[in-house]
Short mmCIF file of C-alpha atoms in Angstrom, two decimals:
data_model
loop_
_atom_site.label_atom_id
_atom_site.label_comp_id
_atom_site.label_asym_id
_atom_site.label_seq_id
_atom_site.Cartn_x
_atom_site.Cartn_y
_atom_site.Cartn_z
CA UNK A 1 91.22 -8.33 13.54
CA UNK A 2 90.92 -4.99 11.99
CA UNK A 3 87.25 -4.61 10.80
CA UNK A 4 87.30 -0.93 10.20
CA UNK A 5 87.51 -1.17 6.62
CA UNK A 6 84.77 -3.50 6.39
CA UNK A 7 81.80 -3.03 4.44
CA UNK A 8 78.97 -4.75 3.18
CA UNK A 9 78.57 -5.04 -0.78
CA UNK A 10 75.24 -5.60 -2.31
CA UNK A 11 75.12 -7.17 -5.56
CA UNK A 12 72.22 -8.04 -8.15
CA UNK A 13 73.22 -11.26 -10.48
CA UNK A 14 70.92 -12.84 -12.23
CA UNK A 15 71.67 -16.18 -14.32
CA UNK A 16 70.23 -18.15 -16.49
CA UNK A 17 70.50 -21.95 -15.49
CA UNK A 18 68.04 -24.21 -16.47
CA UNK A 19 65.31 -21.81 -15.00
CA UNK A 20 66.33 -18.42 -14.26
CA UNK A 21 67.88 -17.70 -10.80
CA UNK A 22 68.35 -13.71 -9.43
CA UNK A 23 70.69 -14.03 -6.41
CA UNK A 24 70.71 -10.57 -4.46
CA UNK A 25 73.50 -10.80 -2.39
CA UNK A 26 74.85 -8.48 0.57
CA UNK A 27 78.53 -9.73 1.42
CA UNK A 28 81.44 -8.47 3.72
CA UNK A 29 83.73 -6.59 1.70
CA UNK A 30 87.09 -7.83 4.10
CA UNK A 31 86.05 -11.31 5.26
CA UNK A 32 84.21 -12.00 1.90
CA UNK A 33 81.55 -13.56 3.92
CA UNK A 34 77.51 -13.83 3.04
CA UNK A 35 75.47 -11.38 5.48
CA UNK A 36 72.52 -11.71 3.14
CA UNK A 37 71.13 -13.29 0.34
CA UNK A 38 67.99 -13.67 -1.15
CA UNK A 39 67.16 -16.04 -4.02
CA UNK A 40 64.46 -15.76 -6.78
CA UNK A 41 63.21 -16.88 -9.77
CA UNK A 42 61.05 -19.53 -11.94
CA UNK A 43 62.55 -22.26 -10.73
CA UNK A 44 60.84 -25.32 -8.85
CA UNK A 45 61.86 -26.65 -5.13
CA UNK A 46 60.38 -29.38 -3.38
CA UNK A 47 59.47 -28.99 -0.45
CA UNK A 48 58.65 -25.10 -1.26
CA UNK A 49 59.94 -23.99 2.88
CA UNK A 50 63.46 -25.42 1.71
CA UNK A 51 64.13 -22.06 -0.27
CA UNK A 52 64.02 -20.73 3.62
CA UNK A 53 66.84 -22.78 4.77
CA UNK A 54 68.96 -22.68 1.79
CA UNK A 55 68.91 -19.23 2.32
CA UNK A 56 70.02 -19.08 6.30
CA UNK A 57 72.31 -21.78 5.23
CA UNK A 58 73.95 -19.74 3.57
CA UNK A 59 74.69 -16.69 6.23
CA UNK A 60 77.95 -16.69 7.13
CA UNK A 61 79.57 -18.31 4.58
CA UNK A 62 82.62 -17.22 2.07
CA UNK A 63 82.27 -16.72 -0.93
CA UNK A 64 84.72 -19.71 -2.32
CA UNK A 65 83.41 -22.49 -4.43
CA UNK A 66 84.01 -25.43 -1.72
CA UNK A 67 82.48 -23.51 1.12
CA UNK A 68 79.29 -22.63 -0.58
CA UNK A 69 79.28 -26.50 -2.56
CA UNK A 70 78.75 -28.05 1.03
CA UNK A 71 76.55 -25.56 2.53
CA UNK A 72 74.02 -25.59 -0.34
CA UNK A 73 74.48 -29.17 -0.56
CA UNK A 74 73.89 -29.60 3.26
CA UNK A 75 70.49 -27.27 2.88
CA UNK A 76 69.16 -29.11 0.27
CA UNK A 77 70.06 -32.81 1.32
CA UNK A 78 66.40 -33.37 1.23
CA UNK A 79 64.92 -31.38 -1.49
CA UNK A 80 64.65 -31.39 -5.08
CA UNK A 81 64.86 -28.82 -7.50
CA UNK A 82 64.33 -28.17 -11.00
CA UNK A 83 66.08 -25.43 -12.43
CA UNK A 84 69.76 -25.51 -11.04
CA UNK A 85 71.47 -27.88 -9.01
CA UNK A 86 74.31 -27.35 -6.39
CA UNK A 87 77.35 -26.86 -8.96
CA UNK A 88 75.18 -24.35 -10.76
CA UNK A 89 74.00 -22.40 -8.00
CA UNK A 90 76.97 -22.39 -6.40
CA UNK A 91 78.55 -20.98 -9.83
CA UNK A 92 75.91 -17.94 -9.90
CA UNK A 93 76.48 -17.08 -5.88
CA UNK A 94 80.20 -16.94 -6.78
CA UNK A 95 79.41 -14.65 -9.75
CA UNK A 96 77.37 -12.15 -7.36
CA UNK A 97 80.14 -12.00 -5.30
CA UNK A 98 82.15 -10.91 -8.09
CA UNK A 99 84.06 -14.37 -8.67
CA UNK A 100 86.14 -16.53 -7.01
CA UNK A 101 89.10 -14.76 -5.45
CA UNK B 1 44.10 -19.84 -5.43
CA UNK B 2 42.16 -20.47 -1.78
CA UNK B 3 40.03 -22.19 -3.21
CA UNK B 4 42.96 -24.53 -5.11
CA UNK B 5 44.59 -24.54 -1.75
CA UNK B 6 41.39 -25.78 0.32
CA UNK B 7 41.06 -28.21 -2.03
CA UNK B 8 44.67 -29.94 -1.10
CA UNK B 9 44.21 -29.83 2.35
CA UNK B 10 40.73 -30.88 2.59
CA UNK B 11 40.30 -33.54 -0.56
CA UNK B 12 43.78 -34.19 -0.96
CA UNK B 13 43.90 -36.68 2.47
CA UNK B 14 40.48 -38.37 1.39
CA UNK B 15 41.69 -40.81 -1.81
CA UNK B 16 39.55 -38.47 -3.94
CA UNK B 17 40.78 -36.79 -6.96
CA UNK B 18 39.57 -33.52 -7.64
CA UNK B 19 39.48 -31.47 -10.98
CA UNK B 20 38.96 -27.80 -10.65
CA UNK B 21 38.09 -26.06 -14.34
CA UNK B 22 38.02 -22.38 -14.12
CA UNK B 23 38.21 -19.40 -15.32
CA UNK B 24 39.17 -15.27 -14.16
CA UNK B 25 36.58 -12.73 -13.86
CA UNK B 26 39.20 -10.30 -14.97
CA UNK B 27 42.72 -10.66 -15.74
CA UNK B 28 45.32 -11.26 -13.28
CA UNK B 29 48.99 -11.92 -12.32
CA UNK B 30 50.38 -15.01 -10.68
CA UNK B 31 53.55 -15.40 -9.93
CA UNK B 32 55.75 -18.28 -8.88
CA UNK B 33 56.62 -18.83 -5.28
CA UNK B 34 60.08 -18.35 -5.87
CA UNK B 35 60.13 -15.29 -7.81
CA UNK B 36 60.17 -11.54 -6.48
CA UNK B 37 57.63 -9.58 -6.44
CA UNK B 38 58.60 -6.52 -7.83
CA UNK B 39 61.44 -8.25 -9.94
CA UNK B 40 58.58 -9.79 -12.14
CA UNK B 41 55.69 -7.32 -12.07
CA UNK B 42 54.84 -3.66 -12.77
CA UNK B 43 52.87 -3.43 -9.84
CA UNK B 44 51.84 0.19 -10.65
CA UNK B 45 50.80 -0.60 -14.30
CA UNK B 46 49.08 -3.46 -12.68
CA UNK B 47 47.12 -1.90 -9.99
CA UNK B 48 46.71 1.25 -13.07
CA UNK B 49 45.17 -1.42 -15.11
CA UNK B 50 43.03 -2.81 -12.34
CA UNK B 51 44.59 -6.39 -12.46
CA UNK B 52 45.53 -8.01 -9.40
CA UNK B 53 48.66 -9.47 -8.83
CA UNK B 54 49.35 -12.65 -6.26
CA UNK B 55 51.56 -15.55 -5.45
CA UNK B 56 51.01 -18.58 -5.45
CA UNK B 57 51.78 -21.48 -3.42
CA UNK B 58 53.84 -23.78 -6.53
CA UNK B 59 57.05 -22.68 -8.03
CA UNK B 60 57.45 -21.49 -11.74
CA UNK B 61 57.20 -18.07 -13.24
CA UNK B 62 54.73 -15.52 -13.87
CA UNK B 63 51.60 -15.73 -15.69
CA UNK B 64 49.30 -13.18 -16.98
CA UNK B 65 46.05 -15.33 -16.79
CA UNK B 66 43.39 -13.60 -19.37
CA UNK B 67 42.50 -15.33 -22.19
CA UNK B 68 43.16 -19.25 -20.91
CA UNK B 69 40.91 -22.40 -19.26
CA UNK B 70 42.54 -22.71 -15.98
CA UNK B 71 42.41 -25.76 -14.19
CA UNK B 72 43.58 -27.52 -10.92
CA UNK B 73 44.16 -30.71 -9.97
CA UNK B 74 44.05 -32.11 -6.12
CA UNK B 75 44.79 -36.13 -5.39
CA UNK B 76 46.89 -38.61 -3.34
CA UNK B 77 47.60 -40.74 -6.06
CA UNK B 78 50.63 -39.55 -8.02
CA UNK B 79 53.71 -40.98 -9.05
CA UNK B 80 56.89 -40.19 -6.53
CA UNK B 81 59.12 -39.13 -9.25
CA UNK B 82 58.33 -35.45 -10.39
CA UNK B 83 58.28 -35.32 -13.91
CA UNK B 84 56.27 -38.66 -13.90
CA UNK B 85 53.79 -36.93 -12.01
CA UNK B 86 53.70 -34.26 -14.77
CA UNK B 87 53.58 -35.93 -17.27
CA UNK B 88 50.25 -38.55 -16.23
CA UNK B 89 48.53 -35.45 -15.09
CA UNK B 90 49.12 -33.38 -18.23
CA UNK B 91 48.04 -36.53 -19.91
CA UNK B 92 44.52 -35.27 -19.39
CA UNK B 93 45.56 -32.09 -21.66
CA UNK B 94 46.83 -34.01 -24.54
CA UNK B 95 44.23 -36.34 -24.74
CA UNK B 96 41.77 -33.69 -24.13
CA UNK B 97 43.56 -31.48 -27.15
CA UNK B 98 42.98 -34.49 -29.29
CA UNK B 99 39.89 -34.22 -28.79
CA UNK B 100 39.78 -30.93 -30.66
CA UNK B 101 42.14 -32.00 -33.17
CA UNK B 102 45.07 -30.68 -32.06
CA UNK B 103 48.10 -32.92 -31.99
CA UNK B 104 49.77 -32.39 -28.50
CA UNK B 105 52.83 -33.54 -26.92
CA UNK B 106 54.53 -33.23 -22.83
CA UNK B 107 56.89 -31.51 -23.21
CA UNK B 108 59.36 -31.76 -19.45
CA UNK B 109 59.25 -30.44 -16.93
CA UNK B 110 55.36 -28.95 -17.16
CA UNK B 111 54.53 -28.10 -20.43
CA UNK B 112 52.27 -29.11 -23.09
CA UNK B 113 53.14 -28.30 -26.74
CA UNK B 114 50.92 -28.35 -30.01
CA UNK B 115 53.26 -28.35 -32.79
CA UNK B 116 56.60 -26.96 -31.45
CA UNK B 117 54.65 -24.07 -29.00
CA UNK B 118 53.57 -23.85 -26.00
CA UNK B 119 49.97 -23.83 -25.64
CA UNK B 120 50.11 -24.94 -21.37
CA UNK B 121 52.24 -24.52 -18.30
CA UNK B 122 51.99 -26.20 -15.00
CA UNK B 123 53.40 -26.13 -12.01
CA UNK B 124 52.92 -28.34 -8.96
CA UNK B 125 53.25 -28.40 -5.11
CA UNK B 126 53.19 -31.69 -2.59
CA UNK B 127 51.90 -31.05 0.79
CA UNK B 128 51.11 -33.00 3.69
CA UNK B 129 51.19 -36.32 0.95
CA UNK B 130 48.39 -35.00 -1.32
CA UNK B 131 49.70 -32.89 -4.93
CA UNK B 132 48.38 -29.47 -6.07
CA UNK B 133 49.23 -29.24 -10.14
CA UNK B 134 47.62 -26.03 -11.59
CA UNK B 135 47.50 -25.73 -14.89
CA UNK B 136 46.81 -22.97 -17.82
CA UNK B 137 45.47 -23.77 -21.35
CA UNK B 138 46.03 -20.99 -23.26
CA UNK B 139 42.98 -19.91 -25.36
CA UNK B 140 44.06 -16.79 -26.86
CA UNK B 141 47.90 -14.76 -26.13
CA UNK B 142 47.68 -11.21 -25.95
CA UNK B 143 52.31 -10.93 -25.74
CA UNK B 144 52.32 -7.19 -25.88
CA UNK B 145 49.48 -7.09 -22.86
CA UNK B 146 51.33 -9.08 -21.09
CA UNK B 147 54.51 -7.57 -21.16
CA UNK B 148 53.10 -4.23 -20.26
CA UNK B 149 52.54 -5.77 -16.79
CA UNK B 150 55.55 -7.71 -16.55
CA UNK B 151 58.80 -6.43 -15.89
CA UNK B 152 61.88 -6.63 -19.01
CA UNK B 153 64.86 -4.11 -17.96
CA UNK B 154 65.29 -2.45 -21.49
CA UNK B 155 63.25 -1.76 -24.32
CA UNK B 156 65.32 -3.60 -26.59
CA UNK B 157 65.22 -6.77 -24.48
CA UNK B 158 61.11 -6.19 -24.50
CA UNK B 159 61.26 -6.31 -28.46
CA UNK B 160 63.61 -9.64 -28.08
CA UNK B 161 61.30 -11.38 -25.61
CA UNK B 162 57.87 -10.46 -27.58
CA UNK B 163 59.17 -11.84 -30.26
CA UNK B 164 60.64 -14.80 -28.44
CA UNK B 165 57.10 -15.71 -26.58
CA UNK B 166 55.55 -15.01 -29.75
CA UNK B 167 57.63 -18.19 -31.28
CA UNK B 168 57.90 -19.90 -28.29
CA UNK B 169 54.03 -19.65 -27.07
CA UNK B 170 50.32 -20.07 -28.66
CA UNK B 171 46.94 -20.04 -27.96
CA UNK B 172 44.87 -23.11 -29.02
CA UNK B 173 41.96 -20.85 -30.73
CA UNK B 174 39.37 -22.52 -29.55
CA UNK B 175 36.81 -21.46 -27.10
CA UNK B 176 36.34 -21.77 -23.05
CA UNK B 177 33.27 -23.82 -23.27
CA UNK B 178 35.06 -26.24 -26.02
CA UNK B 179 38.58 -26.54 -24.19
CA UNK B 180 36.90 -27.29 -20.75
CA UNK B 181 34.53 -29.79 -22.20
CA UNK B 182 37.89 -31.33 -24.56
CA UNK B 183 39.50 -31.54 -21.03
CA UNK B 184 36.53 -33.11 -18.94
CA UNK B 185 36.66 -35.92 -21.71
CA UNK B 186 40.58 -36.03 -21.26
CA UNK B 187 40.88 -36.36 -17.62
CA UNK B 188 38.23 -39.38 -18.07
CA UNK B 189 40.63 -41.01 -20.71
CA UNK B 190 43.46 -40.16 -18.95
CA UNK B 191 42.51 -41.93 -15.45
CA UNK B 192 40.31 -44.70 -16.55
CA UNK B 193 37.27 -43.14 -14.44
CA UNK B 194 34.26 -40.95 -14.34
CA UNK B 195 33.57 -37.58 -13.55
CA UNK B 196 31.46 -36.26 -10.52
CA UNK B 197 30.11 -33.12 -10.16
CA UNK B 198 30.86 -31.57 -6.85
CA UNK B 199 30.24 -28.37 -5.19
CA UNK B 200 32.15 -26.91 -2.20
CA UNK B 201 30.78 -27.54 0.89
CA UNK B 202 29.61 -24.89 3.41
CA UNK B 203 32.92 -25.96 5.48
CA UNK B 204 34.88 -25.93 2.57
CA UNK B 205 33.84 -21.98 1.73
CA UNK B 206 34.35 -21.22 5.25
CA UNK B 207 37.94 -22.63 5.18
CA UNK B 208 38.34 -21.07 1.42
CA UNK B 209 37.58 -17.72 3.18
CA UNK B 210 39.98 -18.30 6.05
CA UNK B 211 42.93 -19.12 3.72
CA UNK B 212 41.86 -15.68 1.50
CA UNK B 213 41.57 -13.69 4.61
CA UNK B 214 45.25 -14.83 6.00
CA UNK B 215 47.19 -15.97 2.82
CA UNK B 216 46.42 -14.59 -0.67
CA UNK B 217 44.86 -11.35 0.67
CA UNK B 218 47.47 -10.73 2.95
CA UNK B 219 50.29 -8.05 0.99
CA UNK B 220 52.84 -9.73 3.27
CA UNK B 221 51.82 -12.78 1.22
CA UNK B 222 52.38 -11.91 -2.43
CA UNK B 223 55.32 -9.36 -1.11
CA UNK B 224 57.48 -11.82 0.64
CA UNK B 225 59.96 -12.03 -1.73
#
């Protein structure tokens, strides 16, 4: 696997959902694949330490609609939120990463 | 805030519920667990303008506290369901509105509204089964202040979102000493009970000092995200 043309992209999106969400997002520019992301904004999560493991949930993953549906969905099996849900958040991840391919 | 968050951990275990009313010795910035520091906040207009800027431990956005009754509320009786739990506690603030003549409404998720506006926000945190709500009642809104300190990307977008809180958010004109008095007589309505005065306990300032010392003084604290 040829990674010399790989390169991490970092991307601000911010969206408004029910609250507003500002995903900053550092991706693999080949593989498509999440190397960082940090999420932020008004919204509400209970418990508050679930923000943690949504985020490291996320590492790793592509950026394609189903992947990120079941890992945010796995992350947050026990949490509630106000402000987004999974389709929506997985909408404005997808959006930082420029869009579905 | 250590003080809010001693409260949880020490009261919220015991059965008792505990109403905080307060106020700020000078104005200052919370924001929202969730939210970025320096997304939200012009820290150097901020630390130019000598107000202090710090996160808090429930979700929501930022507020510029400054001219509002600020109040917290600590128990281990709340309903499971989160807006449920909202709305009984903000209860207190609509019955305690009432009492000034002001004809309130809950507005979901955390709001209270007197006649279309805003006039309080809320947000809430569960920990360890005991519930943190903190709330603002807004006495006075100073939008252009506020905005000075909080960060909008364009000037254009600042003019659209004064305007927007100014619609959208209100102070109740009345004063500190009559809102926290209209509230005392709220909460009482609102859970069928008396009120107790209480003062913290030499153990409770010691532990209010520990969680300053290692949480909200902490940079790493309000700079985490």
């Amino acid at each position: 696997m040829d990674t010399d043309q790989d390169s991490t992209v970092v991307t601000t999106h911010v969206a408004k959902l029910e609250k507003m969400v500002r995903i900053r997002l550092d991706y693999s520019s080949q593989f498509r694949t999440i190397r960082h992301i940090r999420i932020t904004g008004d919204f509400f999560m209970h418990p508050e330490d679930s923000i943690d493991d949504l985020e490291v949930g996320l590492l790793g993953a592509e950026l394609k609609r189903d992947a990120l549906r079941q890992r945010i969905s796995l992350a947050l099996a026990d949490t509630r939120c106000f402000g987004f849900d999974v389709e929506s958040l997985t909408g404005a991840i997808l959006n930082a990463g420029g869009g579905e391919p | 805030m250590a003080v809010d968050e001693c409260l949880l951990y020490r009261y919220g275990v015991t059965g008792d519920t505990v109403l905080r009313i307060y106020g700020w010795s000078r104005p200052c910035i919370t924001i929202g667990y969730f939210q970025g520091v320096r997304e939200e906040v012009n820290l150097d207009r901020c630390e130019h303008s000598q107000v202090d800027v710090v996160r808090r431990i429930t979700g929501g956005g930022a507020v510029f506290h400054d001219m509002e009754v600020t109040y917290s509320l600590v128990t281990s009786r709340f309903h499971s369901d989160i807006m449920e739990s909202y709305r009984s506690i903000c209860d207190m603030v609509v019955l305690g509105l009432g009492y000034m003549g002001l004809d309130a409404l809950f507005s979901p998720l955390n709001d209270v509204t007197v006649n279309g506006r805003k006039v309080c926000g809320n947000a809430q945190t569960r920990k360890g089964g005991a519930l943190l709500q903190h709330g603002t009642i807004l006495l006075d809104v100073d939008v252009e202040k506020m905005f000075s300190l909080l960060n909008v990307p364009t000037t254009k977008i600042r003019d659209k979102a004064i305007a927007d809180v100014k619609e959208r958010v209100a102070g109740i004109g009345r004063t500190f000493e009559q809102t926290t008095d209209a509230l005392r007589r709220g909460a009482q309505d609102a859970f069928g009970c008396g009120l107790d005065s209480m003062s913290l306990s030499g153990n409770d300032i010691a532990e209010c000092k520990r969680i300053m010392a290692t949480r909200y003084s902490q940079r790493s604290w309000t700079h985490k995200r």
